mmCIF file of C-alpha atoms and ligand atoms in Angstrom:
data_model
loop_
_atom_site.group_PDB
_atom_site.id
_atom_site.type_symbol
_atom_site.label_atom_id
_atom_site.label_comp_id
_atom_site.label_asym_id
_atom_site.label_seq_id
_atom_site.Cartn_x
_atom_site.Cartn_y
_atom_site.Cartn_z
ATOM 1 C CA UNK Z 511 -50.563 9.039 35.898
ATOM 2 C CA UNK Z 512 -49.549 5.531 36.387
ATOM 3 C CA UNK Z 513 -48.218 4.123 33.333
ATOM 4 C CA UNK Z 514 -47.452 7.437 31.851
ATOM 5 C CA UNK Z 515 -43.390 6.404 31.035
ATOM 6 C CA UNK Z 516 -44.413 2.872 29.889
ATOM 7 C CA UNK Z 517 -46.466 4.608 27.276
ATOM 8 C CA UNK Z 518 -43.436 7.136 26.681
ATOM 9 C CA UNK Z 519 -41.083 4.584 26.161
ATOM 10 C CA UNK Z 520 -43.152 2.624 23.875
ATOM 11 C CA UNK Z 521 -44.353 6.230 21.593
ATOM 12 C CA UNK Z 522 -40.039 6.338 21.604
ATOM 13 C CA UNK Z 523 -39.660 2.621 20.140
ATOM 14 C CA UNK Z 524 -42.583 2.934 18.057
ATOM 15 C CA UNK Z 525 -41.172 6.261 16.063
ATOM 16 C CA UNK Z 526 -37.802 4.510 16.108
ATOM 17 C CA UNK Z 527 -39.055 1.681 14.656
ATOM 18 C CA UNK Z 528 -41.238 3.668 11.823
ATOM 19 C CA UNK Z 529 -38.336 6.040 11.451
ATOM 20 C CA UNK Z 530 -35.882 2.948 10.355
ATOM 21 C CA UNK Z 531 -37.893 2.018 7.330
ATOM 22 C CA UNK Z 532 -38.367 5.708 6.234
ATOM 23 C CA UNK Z 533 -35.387 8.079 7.204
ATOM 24 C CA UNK Z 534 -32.352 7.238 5.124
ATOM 25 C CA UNK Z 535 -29.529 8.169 7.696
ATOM 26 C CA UNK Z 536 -31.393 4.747 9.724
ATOM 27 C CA UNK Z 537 -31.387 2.380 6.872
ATOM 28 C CA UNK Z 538 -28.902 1.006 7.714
ATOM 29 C CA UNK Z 539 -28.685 -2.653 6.209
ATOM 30 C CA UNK Z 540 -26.345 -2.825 3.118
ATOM 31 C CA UNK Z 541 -27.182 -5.393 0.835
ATOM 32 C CA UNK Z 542 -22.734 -6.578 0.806
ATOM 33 C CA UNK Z 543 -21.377 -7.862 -1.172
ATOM 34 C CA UNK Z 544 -23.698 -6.044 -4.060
ATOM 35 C CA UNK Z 545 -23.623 -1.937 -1.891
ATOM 36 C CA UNK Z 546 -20.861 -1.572 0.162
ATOM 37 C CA UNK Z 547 -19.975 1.258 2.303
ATOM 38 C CA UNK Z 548 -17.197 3.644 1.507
ATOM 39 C CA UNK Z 549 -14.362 2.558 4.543
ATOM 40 C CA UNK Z 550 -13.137 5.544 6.451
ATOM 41 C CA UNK Z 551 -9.387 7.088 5.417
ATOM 42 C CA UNK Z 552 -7.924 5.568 8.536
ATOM 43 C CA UNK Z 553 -9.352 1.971 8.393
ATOM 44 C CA UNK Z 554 -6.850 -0.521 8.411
ATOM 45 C CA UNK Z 555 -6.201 -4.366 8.026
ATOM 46 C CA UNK Z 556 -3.106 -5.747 7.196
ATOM 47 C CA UNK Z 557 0.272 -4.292 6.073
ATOM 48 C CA UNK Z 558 1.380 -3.642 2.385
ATOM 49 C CA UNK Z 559 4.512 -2.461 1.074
ATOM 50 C CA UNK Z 560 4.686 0.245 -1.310
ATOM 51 C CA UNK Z 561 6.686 1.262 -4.347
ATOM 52 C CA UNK Z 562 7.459 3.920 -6.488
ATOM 53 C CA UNK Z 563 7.998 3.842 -10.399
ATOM 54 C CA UNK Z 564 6.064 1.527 -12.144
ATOM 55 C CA UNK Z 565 8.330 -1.297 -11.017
ATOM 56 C CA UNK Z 566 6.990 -3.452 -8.157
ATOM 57 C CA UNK Z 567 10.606 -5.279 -7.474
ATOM 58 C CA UNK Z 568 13.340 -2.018 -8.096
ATOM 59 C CA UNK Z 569 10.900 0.712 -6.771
ATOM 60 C CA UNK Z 570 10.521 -0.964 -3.086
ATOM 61 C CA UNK Z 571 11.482 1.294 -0.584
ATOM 62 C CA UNK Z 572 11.514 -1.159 1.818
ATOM 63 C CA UNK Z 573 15.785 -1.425 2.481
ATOM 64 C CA UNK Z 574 15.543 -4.603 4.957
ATOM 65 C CA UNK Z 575 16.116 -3.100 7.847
ATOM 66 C CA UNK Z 576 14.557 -5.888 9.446
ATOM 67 C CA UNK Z 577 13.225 -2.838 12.326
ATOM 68 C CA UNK Z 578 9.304 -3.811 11.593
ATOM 69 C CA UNK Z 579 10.441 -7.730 11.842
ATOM 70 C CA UNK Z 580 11.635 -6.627 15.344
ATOM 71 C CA UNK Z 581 8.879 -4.659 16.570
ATOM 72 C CA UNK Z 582 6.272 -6.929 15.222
ATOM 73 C CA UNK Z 583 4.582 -7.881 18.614
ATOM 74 C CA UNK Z 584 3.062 -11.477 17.139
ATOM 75 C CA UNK Z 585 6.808 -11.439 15.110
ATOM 76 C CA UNK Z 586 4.840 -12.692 12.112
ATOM 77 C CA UNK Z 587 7.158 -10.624 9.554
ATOM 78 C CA UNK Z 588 9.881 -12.465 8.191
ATOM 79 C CA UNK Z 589 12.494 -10.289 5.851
ATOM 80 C CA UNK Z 590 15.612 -12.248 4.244
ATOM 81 C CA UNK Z 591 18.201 -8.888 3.239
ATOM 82 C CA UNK Z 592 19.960 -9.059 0.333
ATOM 83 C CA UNK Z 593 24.032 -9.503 -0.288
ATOM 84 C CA UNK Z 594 24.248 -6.313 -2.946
ATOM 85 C CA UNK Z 595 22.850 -3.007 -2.516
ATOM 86 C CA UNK Z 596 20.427 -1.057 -5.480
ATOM 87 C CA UNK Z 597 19.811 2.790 -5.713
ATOM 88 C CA UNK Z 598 16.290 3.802 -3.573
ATOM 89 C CA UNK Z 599 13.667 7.036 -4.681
ATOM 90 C CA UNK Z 600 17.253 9.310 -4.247
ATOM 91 C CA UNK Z 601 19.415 7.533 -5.934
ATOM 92 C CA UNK Z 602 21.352 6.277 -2.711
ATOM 93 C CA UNK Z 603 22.609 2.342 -2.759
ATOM 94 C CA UNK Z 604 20.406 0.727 -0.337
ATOM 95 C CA UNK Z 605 20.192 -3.057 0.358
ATOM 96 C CA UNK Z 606 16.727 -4.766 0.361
ATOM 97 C CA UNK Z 607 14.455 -7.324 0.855
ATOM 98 C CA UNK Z 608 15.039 -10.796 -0.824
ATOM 99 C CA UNK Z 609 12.272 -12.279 0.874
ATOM 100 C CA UNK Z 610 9.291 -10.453 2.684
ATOM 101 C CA UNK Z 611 6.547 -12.347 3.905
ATOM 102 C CA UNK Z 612 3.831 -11.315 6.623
ATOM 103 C CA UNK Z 613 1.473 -14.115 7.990
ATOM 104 C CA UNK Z 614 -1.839 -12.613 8.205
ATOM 105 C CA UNK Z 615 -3.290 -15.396 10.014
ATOM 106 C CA UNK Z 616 -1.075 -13.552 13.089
ATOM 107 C CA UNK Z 617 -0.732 -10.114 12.459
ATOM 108 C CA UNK Z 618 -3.001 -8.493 14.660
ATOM 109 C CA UNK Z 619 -3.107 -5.269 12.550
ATOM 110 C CA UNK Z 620 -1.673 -3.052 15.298
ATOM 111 C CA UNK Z 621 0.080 -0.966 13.098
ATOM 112 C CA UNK Z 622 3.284 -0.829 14.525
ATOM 113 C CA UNK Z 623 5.677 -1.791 11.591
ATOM 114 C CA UNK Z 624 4.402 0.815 10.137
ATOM 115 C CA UNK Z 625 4.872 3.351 13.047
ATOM 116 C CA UNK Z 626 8.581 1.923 13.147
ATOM 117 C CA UNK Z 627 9.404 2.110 9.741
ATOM 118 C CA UNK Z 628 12.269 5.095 9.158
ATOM 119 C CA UNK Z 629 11.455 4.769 5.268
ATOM 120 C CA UNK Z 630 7.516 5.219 4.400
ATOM 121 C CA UNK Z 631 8.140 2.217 3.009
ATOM 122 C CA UNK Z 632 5.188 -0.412 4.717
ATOM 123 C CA UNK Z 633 1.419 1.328 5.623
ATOM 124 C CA UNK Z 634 -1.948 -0.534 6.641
ATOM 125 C CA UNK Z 635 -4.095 -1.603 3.728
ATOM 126 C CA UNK Z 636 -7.942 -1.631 3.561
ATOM 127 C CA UNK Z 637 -8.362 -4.995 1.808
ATOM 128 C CA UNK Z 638 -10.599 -7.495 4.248
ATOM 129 C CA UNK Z 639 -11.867 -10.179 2.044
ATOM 130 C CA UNK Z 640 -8.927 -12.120 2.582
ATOM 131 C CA UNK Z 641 -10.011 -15.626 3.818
ATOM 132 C CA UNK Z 642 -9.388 -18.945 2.318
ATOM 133 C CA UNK Z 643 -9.736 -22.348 2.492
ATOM 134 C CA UNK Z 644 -6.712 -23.403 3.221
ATOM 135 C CA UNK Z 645 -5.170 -21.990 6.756
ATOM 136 C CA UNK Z 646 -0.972 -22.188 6.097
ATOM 137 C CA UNK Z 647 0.514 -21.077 3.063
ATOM 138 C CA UNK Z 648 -2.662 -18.703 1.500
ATOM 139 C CA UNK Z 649 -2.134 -16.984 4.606
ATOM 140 C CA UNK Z 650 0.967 -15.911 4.283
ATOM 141 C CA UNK Z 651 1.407 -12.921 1.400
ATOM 142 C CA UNK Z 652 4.850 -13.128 0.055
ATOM 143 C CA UNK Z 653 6.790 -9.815 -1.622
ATOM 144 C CA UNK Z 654 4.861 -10.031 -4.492
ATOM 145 C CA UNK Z 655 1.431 -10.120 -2.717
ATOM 146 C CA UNK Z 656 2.270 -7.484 -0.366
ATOM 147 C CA UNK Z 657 4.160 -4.826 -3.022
ATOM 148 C CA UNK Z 658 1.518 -2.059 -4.040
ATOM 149 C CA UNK Z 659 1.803 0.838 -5.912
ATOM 150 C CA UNK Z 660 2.132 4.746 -3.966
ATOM 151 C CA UNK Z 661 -0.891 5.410 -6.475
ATOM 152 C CA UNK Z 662 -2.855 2.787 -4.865
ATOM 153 C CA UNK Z 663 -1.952 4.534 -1.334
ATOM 154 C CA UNK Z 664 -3.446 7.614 -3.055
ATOM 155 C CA UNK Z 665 -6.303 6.155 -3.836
ATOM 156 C CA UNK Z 666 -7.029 4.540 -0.281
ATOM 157 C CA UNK Z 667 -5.524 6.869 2.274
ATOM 158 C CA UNK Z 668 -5.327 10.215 -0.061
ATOM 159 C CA UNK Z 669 -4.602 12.586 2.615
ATOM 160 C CA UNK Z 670 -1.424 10.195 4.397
ATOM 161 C CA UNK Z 671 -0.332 9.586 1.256
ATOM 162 C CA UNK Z 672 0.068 13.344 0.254
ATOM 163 C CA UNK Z 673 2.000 14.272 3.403
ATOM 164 C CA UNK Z 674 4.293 10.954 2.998
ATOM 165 C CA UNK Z 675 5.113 12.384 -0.493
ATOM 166 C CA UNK Z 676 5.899 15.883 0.652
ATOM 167 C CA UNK Z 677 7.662 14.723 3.296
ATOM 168 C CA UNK Z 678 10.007 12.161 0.693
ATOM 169 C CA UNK Z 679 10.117 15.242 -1.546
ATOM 170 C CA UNK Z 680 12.035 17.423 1.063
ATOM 171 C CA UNK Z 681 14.315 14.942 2.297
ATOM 172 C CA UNK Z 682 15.395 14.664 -1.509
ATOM 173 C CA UNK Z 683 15.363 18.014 -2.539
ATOM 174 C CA UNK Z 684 18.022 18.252 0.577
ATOM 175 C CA UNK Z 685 20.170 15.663 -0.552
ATOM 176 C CA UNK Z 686 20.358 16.918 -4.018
ATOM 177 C CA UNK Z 687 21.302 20.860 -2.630
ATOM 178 C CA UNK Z 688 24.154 18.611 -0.590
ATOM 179 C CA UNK Z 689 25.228 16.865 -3.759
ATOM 180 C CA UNK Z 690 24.815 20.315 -5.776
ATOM 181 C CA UNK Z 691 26.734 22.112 -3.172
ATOM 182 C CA UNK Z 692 29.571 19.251 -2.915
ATOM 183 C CA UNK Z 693 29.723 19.594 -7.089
ATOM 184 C CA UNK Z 694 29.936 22.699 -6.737
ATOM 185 C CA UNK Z 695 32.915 23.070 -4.244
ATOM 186 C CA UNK Z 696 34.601 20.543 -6.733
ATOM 187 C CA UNK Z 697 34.913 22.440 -9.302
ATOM 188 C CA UNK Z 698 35.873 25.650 -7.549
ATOM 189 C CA UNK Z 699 38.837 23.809 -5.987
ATOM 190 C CA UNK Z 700 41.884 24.394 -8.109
ATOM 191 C CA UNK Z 701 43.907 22.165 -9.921
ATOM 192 C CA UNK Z 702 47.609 21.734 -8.851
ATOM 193 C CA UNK Z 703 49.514 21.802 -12.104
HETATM 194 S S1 SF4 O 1201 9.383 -2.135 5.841
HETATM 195 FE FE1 SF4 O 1201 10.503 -0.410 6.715
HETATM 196 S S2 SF4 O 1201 11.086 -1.075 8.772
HETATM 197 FE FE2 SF4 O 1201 10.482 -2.920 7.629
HETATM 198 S S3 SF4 O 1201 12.423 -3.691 6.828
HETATM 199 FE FE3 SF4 O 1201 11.498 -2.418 5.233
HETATM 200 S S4 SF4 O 1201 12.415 -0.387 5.551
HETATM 201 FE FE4 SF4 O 1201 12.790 -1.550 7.424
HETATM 202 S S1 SF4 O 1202 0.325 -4.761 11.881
HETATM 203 FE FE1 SF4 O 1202 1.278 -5.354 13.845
HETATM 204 S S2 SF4 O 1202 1.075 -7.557 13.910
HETATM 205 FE FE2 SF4 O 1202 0.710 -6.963 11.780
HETATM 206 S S3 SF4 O 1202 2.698 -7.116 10.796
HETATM 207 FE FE3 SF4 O 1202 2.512 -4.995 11.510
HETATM 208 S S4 SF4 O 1202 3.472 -5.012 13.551
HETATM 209 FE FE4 SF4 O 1202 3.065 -7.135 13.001
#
């Protein structure tokens, strides 16, 4: 009959319609910033560097490598390294970063200074209510603003965060079985005398 899909199409839109008042997987209109919606484990925004301890300027693992500042395709990473070295998560002296700033009003969030980064030391963050008023310096998160706590990783990326760890754990339960094993051949070694 003539008509027949109109009348199909329009039953279709009809239950749709109904259905988005009624069926709770379709409602969905959040009432931000009041509901929000839990963000998915691998939604990302703009970098963050992370620390260990509970000190935000000694437990950087950042060691100013300056690789990220490199690869950064928009180059907004700037990283001043320091003159003197401290001790990182294994004890080994490591220089680091004096000044680290990232201009978010560039970064493009592509995730490559993190993909670069040889020491787990800068991931993507999930914070997106970053705009301000002003469009130069707010815009451009110094050390301070970007350091951030490997609990807070936990809490937003649980499952990257837990392989990053086990994967720091190993590389330092290797260099202490070197430094064990080097001890250890010390004190075998004889003394002449
Ligand atoms: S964040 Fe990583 S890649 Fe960038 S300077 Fe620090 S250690 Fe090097
Ligand atoms: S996410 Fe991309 S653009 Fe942003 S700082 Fe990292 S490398 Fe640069």
């Amino acid at each position: 009959m003539i008509g027949t899909g109109i009348l199909k199409g329009m039953a279709v839109t009809a239950r749709n319609f109904v259905g988005s008042y009624f069926e709770k997987d379709r409602l969905t209109t959040v009432q931000y910033p009041e509901e929000r919606d839990p963000l998915p484990e691998n939604y990302r925004n703009f970098p963050f560097l992370i620390y260990d301890t509970d000190d935000p300027e000694a437990g950087l693992r950042c060691v100013a490598c300056k690789i990220c500042e490199k690869e950064c395709p928009p180059q907004c990473i700037y990283i001043v390294k320091s003159e003197d070295k401290k001790p990182d998560y294994v004890g080994k002296p490591q220089f680091y970063a004096k000044v680290f700033d990232i201009d978010i009003s560039v970064c493009m969030s592509c995730q490559i200074c993190v993909e670069v980064c040889p020491f787990e030391a800068i991931k993507m963050d999930k914070v997106f209510e970053l705009s301000r008023r002003e469009r130069f310096d707010a815009l451009l998160l110094r050390k301070t603003d970007l350091a951030k706590s490997n609990e807070y990783y936990h809490s937003i990326c649980p499952t990257d965060a837990a392989e990053v760890d086990a994967k720091l754990a190993e590389a330092a339960a290797v260099v202490a079985k070197k430094k064990a094993a080097a001890a250890a051949a010390t004190a075998a070694t004889p003394t002449s005398g």
